[in-house]
Short mmCIF file of C-alpha atoms in Angstrom, two decimals:
data_model
loop_
_atom_site.label_atom_id
_atom_site.label_comp_id
_atom_site.label_asym_id
_atom_site.label_seq_id
_atom_site.Cartn_x
_atom_site.Cartn_y
_atom_site.Cartn_z
CA MET A 1 -49.48 200.84 61.93
CA THR A 2 -46.70 198.23 61.77
CA LYS A 3 -47.55 195.01 63.55
CA HIS A 4 -44.60 193.38 65.31
CA ILE A 5 -44.04 189.62 64.97
CA ASN A 6 -43.53 187.72 68.22
CA LEU A 7 -40.35 185.68 67.94
CA HIS A 8 -41.76 182.42 69.31
CA LYS A 9 -41.19 178.86 68.08
CA ASN A 10 -44.96 178.45 67.86
CA TYR A 11 -45.84 180.53 64.78
CA SER A 12 -49.59 180.13 65.37
CA LEU A 13 -49.33 182.83 68.05
CA ASN A 14 -48.93 185.38 65.25
CA GLN A 15 -52.25 184.38 63.57
CA SER A 16 -54.59 186.14 65.99
CA GLY A 17 -56.17 188.13 63.15
CA TYR A 18 -56.95 185.09 60.99
CA GLN A 19 -60.19 183.16 61.03
CA LEU A 20 -60.34 179.36 60.75
CA LYS A 21 -61.76 178.40 57.35
CA LEU A 22 -63.72 175.37 56.10
CA PRO A 23 -63.47 172.59 55.03
CA LEU A 24 -61.73 170.97 57.97
CA ASN A 25 -61.73 167.50 56.37
CA VAL A 26 -59.11 167.10 53.60
CA GLU A 27 -61.16 164.26 52.08
CA THR A 28 -63.64 166.77 50.68
CA ILE A 29 -60.87 168.53 48.73
CA ILE A 30 -59.59 165.40 46.95
CA PRO A 31 -61.39 164.73 43.62
CA GLU A 32 -63.70 161.72 43.51
CA ASP A 33 -61.73 160.07 40.67
CA ASP A 34 -58.28 160.56 42.21
CA SER A 35 -56.04 157.47 42.15
CA VAL A 36 -55.28 157.84 45.87
CA ARG A 37 -58.84 156.71 46.64
CA LEU A 38 -58.44 153.59 44.47
CA LEU A 39 -55.10 152.80 46.13
CA SER A 40 -56.59 153.08 49.61
CA GLN A 41 -59.53 150.81 48.73
CA PHE A 42 -57.29 148.21 47.05
CA VAL A 43 -54.82 147.98 49.95
CA GLU A 44 -57.67 147.83 52.48
CA ALA A 45 -59.00 144.71 50.70
CA MET A 46 -55.62 142.93 50.78
CA ASP A 47 -54.63 140.29 53.32
CA LEU A 48 -51.46 141.67 54.95
CA THR A 49 -51.00 139.03 57.64
CA ASP A 50 -47.43 138.34 56.49
CA LEU A 51 -46.53 142.03 56.73
CA TYR A 52 -48.01 142.39 60.23
CA SER A 53 -46.14 139.28 61.40
CA THR A 54 -42.80 141.10 60.92
CA TYR A 55 -43.74 143.55 63.71
CA GLU A 56 -43.32 142.77 67.41
CA ARG A 57 -45.32 145.86 68.30
CA ILE A 58 -46.99 148.57 66.24
CA ASN A 59 -46.41 152.21 67.11
CA SER A 60 -48.49 155.18 65.99
CA VAL A 61 -48.84 154.29 62.25
CA ALA A 62 -50.18 150.90 61.11
CA PRO A 63 -48.20 148.84 58.55
CA ARG A 64 -51.18 148.98 56.17
CA THR A 65 -51.02 152.80 56.25
CA LEU A 66 -47.27 152.77 55.67
CA LEU A 67 -47.76 150.49 52.66
CA LYS A 68 -50.33 152.90 51.22
CA ILE A 69 -48.01 155.89 51.63
CA VAL A 70 -44.97 154.15 50.14
CA LEU A 71 -47.00 152.84 47.19
CA TYR A 72 -48.56 156.24 46.52
CA SER A 73 -45.13 157.86 46.59
CA TYR A 74 -43.85 155.26 44.09
CA MET A 75 -46.94 155.85 41.92
CA ASN A 76 -45.82 159.47 41.59
CA GLY A 77 -42.16 158.66 40.87
CA ASP A 78 -40.82 159.71 44.29
CA TYR A 79 -38.65 157.04 45.95
CA SER A 80 -36.89 158.96 48.72
CA SER A 81 -37.91 158.25 52.31
CA ARG A 82 -37.23 161.90 53.22
CA SER A 83 -39.60 163.03 50.47
CA MET A 84 -42.24 160.69 51.90
CA GLU A 85 -41.85 162.31 55.32
CA LEU A 86 -42.13 165.79 53.82
CA ASN A 87 -45.17 164.88 51.72
CA CYS A 88 -46.96 163.51 54.78
CA LYS A 89 -46.70 166.99 56.32
CA ARG A 90 -47.61 169.03 53.23
CA ASP A 91 -49.59 166.96 50.69
CA ILE A 92 -53.32 166.49 51.33
CA ASN A 93 -53.35 163.12 49.50
CA PHE A 94 -50.75 161.74 51.93
CA MET A 95 -52.71 163.26 54.84
CA PHE A 96 -55.79 161.46 53.50
CA LEU A 97 -53.89 158.14 53.66
CA LEU A 98 -52.61 158.90 57.18
CA GLU A 99 -56.23 159.24 58.44
CA GLY A 100 -55.25 161.61 61.25
CA SER A 101 -52.12 159.74 62.37
CA PRO A 102 -48.92 161.75 62.93
CA ALA A 103 -46.49 161.94 60.01
CA PRO A 104 -43.81 159.20 60.29
CA ASP A 105 -40.17 160.19 59.97
CA HIS A 106 -37.91 159.07 57.09
CA ALA A 107 -36.27 156.32 59.18
CA THR A 108 -39.67 154.67 59.67
CA PHE A 109 -40.16 154.43 55.90
CA ALA A 110 -36.60 153.14 55.39
CA ARG A 111 -37.08 150.44 58.04
CA PHE A 112 -40.45 149.54 56.55
CA ARG A 113 -38.93 148.84 53.13
CA SER A 114 -35.81 146.94 54.23
CA ILE A 115 -36.86 145.18 57.46
CA HIS A 116 -40.61 144.63 57.21
CA PHE A 117 -41.66 144.65 53.55
CA ALA A 118 -38.60 142.91 52.05
CA PRO A 119 -39.08 139.50 53.78
CA CYS A 120 -42.68 139.17 52.54
CA SER A 121 -42.57 141.14 49.26
CA LYS A 122 -43.26 138.08 47.07
CA ARG A 123 -46.33 137.05 49.07
CA ILE A 124 -47.75 140.59 48.96
CA LEU A 125 -47.23 140.79 45.19
CA ALA A 126 -48.96 137.41 44.87
CA GLU A 127 -51.83 138.79 46.95
CA MET A 128 -52.24 141.68 44.50
CA SER A 129 -52.04 139.41 41.43
CA ASN A 130 -54.58 136.99 42.91
CA ALA A 131 -56.92 139.89 43.70
CA LEU A 132 -56.67 141.16 40.10
CA PHE A 133 -57.39 137.62 38.89
CA ASP A 134 -60.51 137.41 41.06
CA MET A 135 -61.65 140.79 39.67
CA GLY A 136 -61.28 139.47 36.11
CA GLU A 137 -58.62 142.04 35.28
CA ILE A 138 -55.98 139.45 34.35
CA SER A 139 -56.63 136.37 32.25
CA GLY A 140 -54.41 133.87 34.08
CA GLU A 141 -53.89 132.11 30.74
CA THR A 142 -51.08 133.92 28.87
CA ILE A 143 -48.02 135.59 30.38
CA PHE A 144 -45.55 137.78 28.51
CA ILE A 145 -42.01 137.58 29.88
CA ASP A 146 -39.11 139.94 29.31
CA GLY A 147 -36.07 141.18 31.20
CA THR A 148 -34.03 144.34 31.67
CA LYS A 149 -30.94 145.38 33.60
CA ILE A 150 -31.15 148.10 36.24
CA GLU A 151 -28.03 149.60 37.79
CA ALA A 152 -27.25 148.72 41.41
CA ALA A 153 -26.51 151.22 44.19
CA ALA A 154 -22.82 150.35 44.05
CA ASN A 155 -19.65 152.09 42.98
CA LYS A 156 -18.98 151.13 39.36
CA TYR A 157 -15.20 151.06 39.97
CA THR A 158 -15.25 148.59 42.89
CA PHE A 159 -15.26 145.47 40.71
CA VAL A 160 -13.79 142.07 41.57
CA TRP A 161 -13.22 139.72 38.61
CA LYS A 162 -13.25 136.00 39.34
CA LYS A 163 -10.82 135.22 36.52
CA ALA A 164 -8.23 137.70 37.84
CA VAL A 165 -8.63 136.44 41.42
CA THR A 166 -8.19 132.81 40.33
CA LYS A 167 -5.05 133.72 38.37
CA ASN A 168 -3.55 135.60 41.34
CA GLN A 169 -4.45 132.75 43.67
CA ALA A 170 -2.58 130.25 41.46
CA LYS A 171 0.50 132.51 41.41
CA LEU A 172 0.38 132.87 45.20
CA LEU A 173 0.19 129.11 45.71
CA ILE A 174 3.39 128.71 43.65
CA LYS A 175 5.08 131.37 45.78
CA LEU A 176 3.93 129.61 48.95
CA ALA A 177 5.40 126.30 47.76
CA ASP A 178 8.76 127.94 47.04
CA PHE A 179 8.65 129.80 50.36
CA VAL A 180 8.06 126.59 52.35
CA ALA A 181 11.01 124.92 50.62
CA GLU A 182 13.21 127.96 51.34
CA CYS A 183 12.25 128.01 55.04
CA GLU A 184 13.02 124.30 55.34
CA ARG A 185 16.50 124.99 53.97
CA LEU A 186 17.17 128.14 56.04
CA TYR A 187 15.99 126.91 59.45
CA GLY A 188 16.62 123.18 59.14
CA LEU A 189 12.94 122.23 59.33
CA ARG A 190 11.20 119.17 57.92
CA ILE A 191 7.55 119.85 57.15
CA VAL A 192 6.64 118.42 53.75
CA TYR A 193 6.87 114.67 53.14
CA GLY A 194 6.16 114.11 49.47
CA ASN A 195 5.66 116.35 46.45
CA THR A 196 2.33 117.96 47.42
CA ILE A 197 2.18 121.03 49.68
CA LYS A 198 -1.11 121.49 51.52
CA ILE A 199 -2.45 124.38 53.59
CA SER A 200 -1.86 122.27 56.69
CA HIS A 201 1.87 122.34 55.88
CA VAL A 202 1.80 126.14 55.70
CA LYS A 203 0.05 126.39 59.07
CA LYS A 204 2.55 123.94 60.55
CA LEU A 205 5.40 126.08 59.22
CA ARG A 206 3.85 129.20 60.78
CA LYS A 207 3.61 127.46 64.14
CA LYS A 208 7.24 126.31 63.99
CA LEU A 209 8.55 129.75 63.00
CA TYR A 210 6.82 131.37 65.99
CA ALA A 211 8.19 128.63 68.25
CA LEU A 212 11.67 129.28 66.85
CA ARG A 213 11.31 132.99 67.57
CA GLN A 214 10.36 132.27 71.19
CA SER A 215 13.18 129.77 71.75
CA GLU A 216 15.85 132.07 70.29
CA ASN A 217 14.39 135.26 71.84
CA VAL A 218 14.38 137.08 68.50
CA VAL A 219 13.33 140.72 68.93
CA PHE A 220 11.28 142.18 66.09
CA VAL A 221 12.24 145.72 65.04
CA HIS A 222 10.34 148.33 63.03
CA GLY A 223 11.08 151.75 61.60
CA THR A 224 13.79 153.34 59.50
CA GLY A 225 17.43 152.64 60.15
CA LYS A 226 16.78 149.22 61.73
CA ARG A 227 17.73 145.93 60.13
CA LYS A 228 15.13 143.17 60.44
CA PRO A 229 16.38 139.70 61.41
CA PRO A 230 15.88 136.97 58.76
CA LEU A 231 13.32 135.20 60.97
CA GLN A 232 11.22 138.38 61.20
CA LYS A 233 11.28 138.76 57.41
CA SER A 234 10.19 135.13 57.00
CA ILE A 235 7.30 135.45 59.47
CA GLU A 236 6.08 138.73 57.96
CA THR A 237 6.25 137.26 54.44
CA LEU A 238 4.30 134.19 55.55
CA GLU A 239 1.63 136.31 57.27
CA ASP A 240 1.30 138.42 54.12
CA TYR A 241 0.89 135.30 51.96
CA LEU A 242 -1.73 133.83 54.31
CA SER A 243 -3.75 137.06 54.48
CA ARG A 244 -3.74 137.33 50.68
CA LEU A 245 -4.75 133.68 50.32
CA LYS A 246 -7.62 134.23 52.76
CA LYS A 247 -8.72 137.30 50.80
CA TYR A 248 -8.67 135.40 47.46
CA ASN A 249 -10.68 132.51 48.96
CA GLN A 250 -13.31 134.93 50.29
CA GLU A 251 -13.60 136.69 46.92
CA ILE A 252 -14.03 133.41 45.05
CA HIS A 253 -16.65 132.31 47.60
CA ILE A 254 -18.60 135.58 47.17
CA CYS A 255 -18.46 135.24 43.37
CA GLY A 256 -19.90 131.73 43.48
CA GLU A 257 -21.02 130.85 39.95
CA ARG A 258 -20.78 134.47 38.80
CA ASN A 259 -17.83 136.05 37.03
CA SER A 260 -17.74 139.27 39.06
CA TYR A 261 -19.20 141.25 41.95
CA SER A 262 -18.98 144.72 43.46
CA LYS A 263 -17.16 145.42 46.72
CA THR A 264 -19.90 147.81 47.85
CA ASP A 265 -22.77 145.44 46.95
CA HIS A 266 -21.76 141.79 46.91
CA ASP A 267 -25.01 140.68 45.23
CA ALA A 268 -24.54 143.01 42.24
CA THR A 269 -22.93 141.57 39.09
CA PHE A 270 -21.15 143.60 36.41
CA MET A 271 -23.15 143.64 33.19
CA ARG A 272 -23.27 145.51 29.91
CA MET A 273 -26.01 148.15 30.08
CA LYS A 274 -28.06 149.86 27.38
CA GLU A 275 -27.34 153.21 29.06
CA ASP A 276 -23.76 153.54 27.82
CA ALA A 277 -22.85 157.22 28.06
CA MET A 278 -19.23 156.71 27.01
CA GLY A 279 -20.12 154.42 24.11
CA ASN A 280 -17.34 151.98 25.04
CA GLY A 281 -19.40 149.07 26.35
CA GLN A 282 -18.57 149.83 29.97
CA LEU A 283 -19.64 147.21 32.50
CA LYS A 284 -21.67 148.41 35.50
CA PRO A 285 -22.93 146.66 38.65
CA ALA A 286 -26.55 145.74 37.98
CA TYR A 287 -29.38 143.26 38.53
CA ASN A 288 -31.37 141.40 35.90
CA LEU A 289 -35.06 142.19 36.48
CA GLN A 290 -37.59 139.77 34.93
CA HIS A 291 -41.21 140.87 34.45
CA GLY A 292 -44.18 138.62 33.75
CA VAL A 293 -47.04 140.72 32.34
CA ASP A 294 -50.65 139.67 31.88
CA SER A 295 -53.34 142.05 30.62
CA GLU A 296 -50.88 144.97 31.06
CA TYR A 297 -50.36 144.16 34.78
CA ILE A 298 -47.07 142.90 36.23
CA THR A 299 -48.25 139.69 37.84
CA TRP A 300 -44.82 138.32 38.78
CA LEU A 301 -41.16 139.30 38.83
CA THR A 302 -37.77 137.91 39.82
CA ILE A 303 -34.31 139.37 40.40
CA GLY A 304 -31.14 137.56 39.34
CA PRO A 305 -27.41 137.99 38.70
CA GLN A 306 -27.52 136.44 35.20
CA PRO A 307 -26.34 138.79 32.44
CA THR A 308 -28.52 136.90 29.90
CA ASP A 309 -32.18 135.84 30.02
CA THR A 310 -31.84 132.19 28.94
CA THR A 311 -31.37 130.66 32.41
CA THR A 312 -33.96 132.90 34.12
CA LEU A 313 -37.11 131.36 32.58
CA ILE A 314 -37.33 128.12 34.59
CA PRO A 315 -36.72 129.74 38.03
CA PHE A 316 -39.24 132.46 37.11
CA LEU A 317 -42.01 130.00 36.21
CA LYS A 318 -41.35 127.79 39.25
CA ASP A 319 -41.48 130.82 41.55
CA ALA A 320 -44.70 132.10 39.98
CA GLN A 321 -46.36 128.69 40.17
CA GLU A 322 -45.43 128.42 43.85
CA HIS A 323 -47.00 131.74 44.85
CA LEU A 324 -49.90 132.38 42.45
CA LYS A 325 -53.28 130.65 42.75
CA PHE A 326 -53.45 130.10 38.97
CA LYS A 327 -51.05 128.52 36.47
CA TYR A 328 -50.25 130.07 33.12
CA LYS A 329 -50.76 127.90 30.05
CA ASN A 330 -49.17 130.04 27.31
CA ILE A 331 -45.62 131.31 27.81
CA THR A 332 -44.64 134.09 25.40
CA ALA A 333 -41.06 135.40 25.31
CA ASP A 334 -38.48 136.73 22.90
CA ALA A 335 -35.51 134.95 21.32
CA GLY A 336 -33.31 135.45 24.39
CA TYR A 337 -35.20 132.66 26.21
CA GLU A 338 -34.82 129.95 23.57
CA SER A 339 -32.95 126.83 24.70
CA GLU A 340 -33.50 123.09 24.65
CA GLU A 341 -33.69 123.00 28.45
CA ASN A 342 -36.48 125.59 28.47
CA TYR A 343 -38.44 123.75 25.77
CA VAL A 344 -38.19 120.45 27.65
CA PHE A 345 -39.25 122.05 30.94
CA LEU A 346 -42.30 123.76 29.42
CA GLU A 347 -43.52 120.54 27.84
CA ALA A 348 -43.01 118.57 31.07
CA ASN A 349 -44.81 121.31 33.03
CA GLY A 350 -47.85 121.21 30.73
CA GLN A 351 -47.24 124.69 29.27
CA ILE A 352 -47.17 125.84 25.64
CA SER A 353 -44.24 127.93 24.44
CA TYR A 354 -44.54 130.90 22.11
CA ILE A 355 -40.85 131.76 22.01
CA LYS A 356 -39.38 133.40 18.93
CA PRO A 357 -36.46 131.28 17.58
CA ALA A 358 -33.06 132.94 17.79
CA ASN A 359 -32.62 132.63 14.01
CA TYR A 360 -36.14 133.84 13.14
CA GLU A 361 -35.22 137.28 11.78
CA ILE A 362 -32.05 136.23 9.98
CA SER A 363 -33.76 133.19 8.44
CA LYS A 364 -35.95 135.54 6.38
CA THR A 365 -32.95 137.05 4.56
CA ARG A 366 -31.83 135.95 1.09
CA LYS A 367 -28.25 135.43 2.30
CA TYR A 368 -29.39 132.92 4.91
CA ARG A 369 -31.59 130.97 2.49
CA ASN A 370 -28.80 130.79 -0.10
CA ASP A 371 -26.12 129.62 2.34
CA ILE A 372 -25.53 126.01 1.20
CA GLY A 373 -23.36 125.25 4.22
CA ARG A 374 -26.21 125.58 6.74
CA ILE A 375 -27.92 122.49 8.04
CA GLU A 376 -31.33 124.12 7.48
CA ASN A 377 -30.64 124.30 3.73
CA MET A 378 -29.70 120.63 3.35
CA GLU A 379 -32.11 117.77 2.68
CA TYR A 380 -32.56 115.37 5.60
CA HIS A 381 -33.32 111.64 5.22
CA ALA A 382 -34.91 110.22 8.35
CA GLU A 383 -34.66 106.55 7.31
CA SER A 384 -30.87 106.71 6.92
CA ASP A 385 -30.31 109.59 9.40
CA SER A 386 -28.22 111.54 6.92
CA TYR A 387 -28.12 114.89 5.08
CA THR A 388 -27.49 115.54 1.38
CA CYS A 389 -25.40 118.54 0.38
CA ARG A 390 -25.59 120.65 -2.79
CA ASN A 391 -23.10 118.34 -4.56
CA GLY A 392 -25.25 115.27 -3.84
CA LYS A 393 -22.87 113.84 -1.23
CA LYS A 394 -24.24 112.29 1.95
CA LEU A 395 -23.32 113.46 5.44
CA LYS A 396 -23.78 110.45 7.71
CA ALA A 397 -23.97 110.34 11.50
CA ASN A 398 -20.45 109.85 12.86
CA HIS A 399 -20.85 110.05 16.66
CA VAL A 400 -22.91 111.68 19.43
CA ARG A 401 -21.47 114.40 21.65
CA HIS A 402 -22.88 115.16 25.12
CA SER A 403 -22.56 118.67 26.53
CA LYS A 404 -23.50 119.95 29.99
CA SER A 405 -24.78 123.48 30.58
CA LYS A 406 -24.08 125.68 33.63
CA THR A 407 -27.43 124.65 35.08
CA GLY A 408 -26.53 120.95 34.79
CA TYR A 409 -28.71 120.12 31.79
CA VAL A 410 -27.15 117.51 29.46
CA SER A 411 -27.91 117.84 25.75
CA LYS A 412 -27.00 115.50 22.88
CA LYS A 413 -25.60 116.64 19.56
CA THR A 414 -25.19 114.29 16.61
CA ILE A 415 -22.08 114.91 14.53
CA TYR A 416 -22.48 114.33 10.77
CA LYS A 417 -19.46 113.93 8.47
CA CYS A 418 -19.39 114.06 4.69
CA GLU A 419 -18.35 110.88 2.90
CA ASP A 420 -16.11 112.69 0.42
CA CYS A 421 -15.39 116.39 -0.05
CA GLY A 422 -12.55 115.98 -2.53
CA ASP A 423 -12.83 117.98 -5.76
CA CYS A 424 -16.15 119.50 -4.66
CA PRO A 425 -16.92 122.66 -6.69
CA TYR A 426 -18.96 124.14 -3.79
CA LYS A 427 -16.27 123.64 -1.14
CA ASN A 428 -15.45 127.33 -0.73
CA ASP A 429 -19.11 128.23 -0.12
CA CYS A 430 -19.92 125.17 1.98
CA ILE A 431 -17.04 124.94 4.47
CA LYS A 432 -16.66 128.03 6.66
CA GLY A 433 -13.94 129.11 9.04
CA ASN A 434 -10.87 130.97 7.88
CA HIS A 435 -8.81 130.40 11.03
CA SER A 436 -8.44 126.63 10.77
CA LYS A 437 -4.87 125.30 10.72
CA THR A 438 -5.91 122.53 8.30
CA PRO A 439 -5.81 123.65 4.64
CA LEU A 440 -9.18 123.88 2.88
CA GLU A 441 -8.19 121.12 0.43
CA GLU A 442 -7.78 118.63 3.30
CA ARG A 443 -10.90 119.62 5.24
CA THR A 444 -14.20 117.70 5.28
CA LYS A 445 -17.65 119.14 5.87
CA ILE A 446 -18.90 118.44 9.42
CA LEU A 447 -22.34 119.28 10.80
CA GLN A 448 -23.67 119.07 14.33
CA ALA A 449 -27.38 118.81 15.05
CA ALA A 450 -29.22 118.78 18.37
CA LYS A 451 -32.22 116.73 17.25
CA THR A 452 -34.34 117.38 20.32
CA PHE A 453 -33.75 121.12 20.10
CA LEU A 454 -34.49 121.24 16.36
CA LYS A 455 -37.73 119.32 16.87
CA TYR A 456 -38.93 121.75 19.55
CA ARG A 457 -37.81 124.76 17.50
CA GLN A 458 -39.81 123.61 14.47
CA GLU A 459 -42.95 123.01 16.54
CA ASN A 460 -42.54 126.37 18.23
CA LEU A 461 -42.03 128.12 14.88
CA GLU A 462 -45.32 126.73 13.58
CA ARG A 463 -47.10 128.05 16.68
CA ILE A 464 -45.75 131.60 16.47
CA LEU A 465 -46.62 131.79 12.76
CA SER A 466 -50.26 130.91 13.47
CA ASP A 467 -52.90 133.61 13.94
CA LYS A 468 -52.80 133.17 17.72
CA GLY A 469 -49.00 133.24 17.74
CA ILE A 470 -48.90 136.49 15.78
CA LEU A 471 -51.42 138.05 18.18
CA LEU A 472 -49.40 136.99 21.23
CA ARG A 473 -46.08 138.15 19.75
CA ALA A 474 -47.55 141.58 18.99
CA ASN A 475 -48.92 141.83 22.53
CA ARG A 476 -45.58 140.77 24.03
CA SER A 477 -43.90 143.76 22.42
CA ILE A 478 -46.63 146.07 23.73
CA GLN A 479 -47.13 144.67 27.22
CA ALA A 480 -43.83 143.19 28.45
CA GLU A 481 -41.58 145.88 27.00
CA GLY A 482 -44.20 148.51 27.86
CA SER A 483 -43.88 147.68 31.56
CA PHE A 484 -40.18 148.56 31.47
CA GLY A 485 -40.93 151.71 29.50
CA ASP A 486 -43.39 152.81 32.20
CA ILE A 487 -40.89 152.16 34.99
CA LYS A 488 -37.76 153.55 33.37
CA GLN A 489 -39.20 156.47 31.40
CA ASP A 490 -42.51 157.50 32.95
CA MET A 491 -41.62 156.71 36.58
CA GLN A 492 -37.94 157.67 36.02
CA PHE A 493 -36.55 154.69 37.95
CA ARG A 494 -33.03 154.01 36.60
CA ARG A 495 -31.03 152.97 39.69
CA TYR A 496 -31.80 151.03 42.84
CA LEU A 497 -31.56 152.78 46.19
CA GLY A 498 -31.01 149.73 48.42
CA LYS A 499 -28.19 147.19 48.42
CA GLY A 500 -28.46 143.43 48.49
CA MET A 501 -30.79 141.02 46.70
CA SER A 502 -33.54 141.26 49.34
CA ASN A 503 -33.77 145.08 49.27
CA VAL A 504 -33.59 145.17 45.46
CA LEU A 505 -36.43 142.64 45.23
CA ALA A 506 -38.50 144.75 47.66
CA GLU A 507 -37.95 147.90 45.57
CA SER A 508 -38.85 146.08 42.36
CA THR A 509 -42.02 144.72 43.97
CA LEU A 510 -43.10 148.15 45.21
CA LEU A 511 -42.49 149.53 41.71
CA ALA A 512 -44.58 146.78 40.13
CA MET A 513 -47.43 147.21 42.61
CA ALA A 514 -47.45 151.00 42.15
CA ARG A 515 -47.43 150.60 38.39
CA ASN A 516 -50.32 148.11 38.61
CA ILE A 517 -52.45 150.56 40.60
CA ASN A 518 -51.71 153.30 38.06
CA LYS A 519 -52.64 150.93 35.24
CA LEU A 520 -55.87 149.88 36.97
CA HIS A 521 -56.77 153.54 37.55
CA ASN A 522 -56.18 154.43 33.88
CA LYS A 523 -58.18 151.44 32.61
CA ILE A 524 -61.10 152.29 34.90
CA GLN A 525 -61.14 155.93 33.83
CA LYS A 526 -60.92 155.02 30.12
CA GLY A 527 -63.46 152.20 30.32
CA ARG A 528 -60.97 149.49 29.33
CA THR A 529 -61.41 147.15 32.28
CA GLY A 530 -61.55 143.46 31.44
CA ALA A 531 -59.48 143.86 28.25
CA HIS A 532 -56.65 141.30 28.17
CA LEU A 533 -55.11 141.57 24.67
CA PHE A 534 -54.69 144.35 22.14
CA PRO A 535 -56.33 143.35 18.84
CA LEU A 536 -54.29 143.27 15.65
CA LYS A 537 -54.81 146.12 13.26
CA SER A 538 -55.63 144.98 9.73
CA ALA A 539 -54.53 146.96 6.70
#
């Protein structure tokens, strides 16, 4: 016999023939070695006072529970707040984390990430790193630093280039100067006294033109078939110039020290990405994410607008030292972090650098070693502060040049000049540069040497060639670059969801924390806890 279905909103009315089955507690279904249990225990042990302080009142779900759910969703490569809401209704692991509380809606998760977690994300990451240090899971001695670029949640065609804006601003200022002079001639005004036109003169002109309109009762007309009076044309032109000037000033202010920004995410900077589908070096709005890895765990991270890694090292180490309870002694990074400023800072901060020199790989080639024009291949005499070239001529110190970096660091370079390059048989191989206006016969060999930088580079080279240096360099490739491989490939995170530096930092922190829990779970299950470095394999 056909059983009719009652068309009610409550579908449980149709289940009269079904019997309630055990188990009623979802905890008994979840395996004992499931990572959701480890996550719950780890978050329960954390001090989340900073997170709770962002709430005026707590509704049905506690912030600690929300953090567990968001982290577990990130651990499984799901970053959508709507997916989190759906999983809380269908997935027993999410129900286990809810502990009987009603499933929050997607807006609750979105607000949690951007309003509550973002302001205290650094302190919560520090809490996790300090807890791992207390457990003995991280060494607190050596940190491996590397960076990657992740695309921002911005339209890639909404770029603003600082150079173009500055050029247009300069053209507009010339037009404004000519316009002020023309208005003085047309309306018999006297505004500028002198040769310099200031913005105050333009505002004074605007005020006088509107006063002239009121005194002469000039009626403004609009639409087709109507001829505008000269005064109306002048006022409309001036208003257009002022609005454009205001727009250019705002764009330059938003750019700050950067060269570009996106109109849909002002904190995003256009950078060259590794993911180049067109193969034309297209620039995309992105953020530079810096990871500090210790014992395979991401212990610290920073977000910046810099397209290169050189200027990110010092802010990274200062930020880590401010938040973490321990201070790293050994700093291991690749060639992108080498600079005199970084070397000087590390020494002053009592830290040892294991940074690969920028010329390390090329210096091993035969072409580099046979290049007689390089300063590295010339003999240096400390007592006379001079170099000797292949022809036996001396290059003596001529003068010292000071250069200032974007960060304000002043470096000194000594310029060495050869005493006589006439009739030198090695001149073609020694003096480089084919675009010089001076003929080769009239040119003299000139070298420039940053003595402080060369001293630090030599000391650093000796360290990375030692047994410890080789071990740390091998581990940097495995651990620092491995963290980005886990996030980009395994967790499939290629583009930020939020906009603005604060939201991007919060997303990066949640990713790092989720990845750390996954790493801790894998090391526990494989019996690798307490291992800090991968040993070198001998042939």
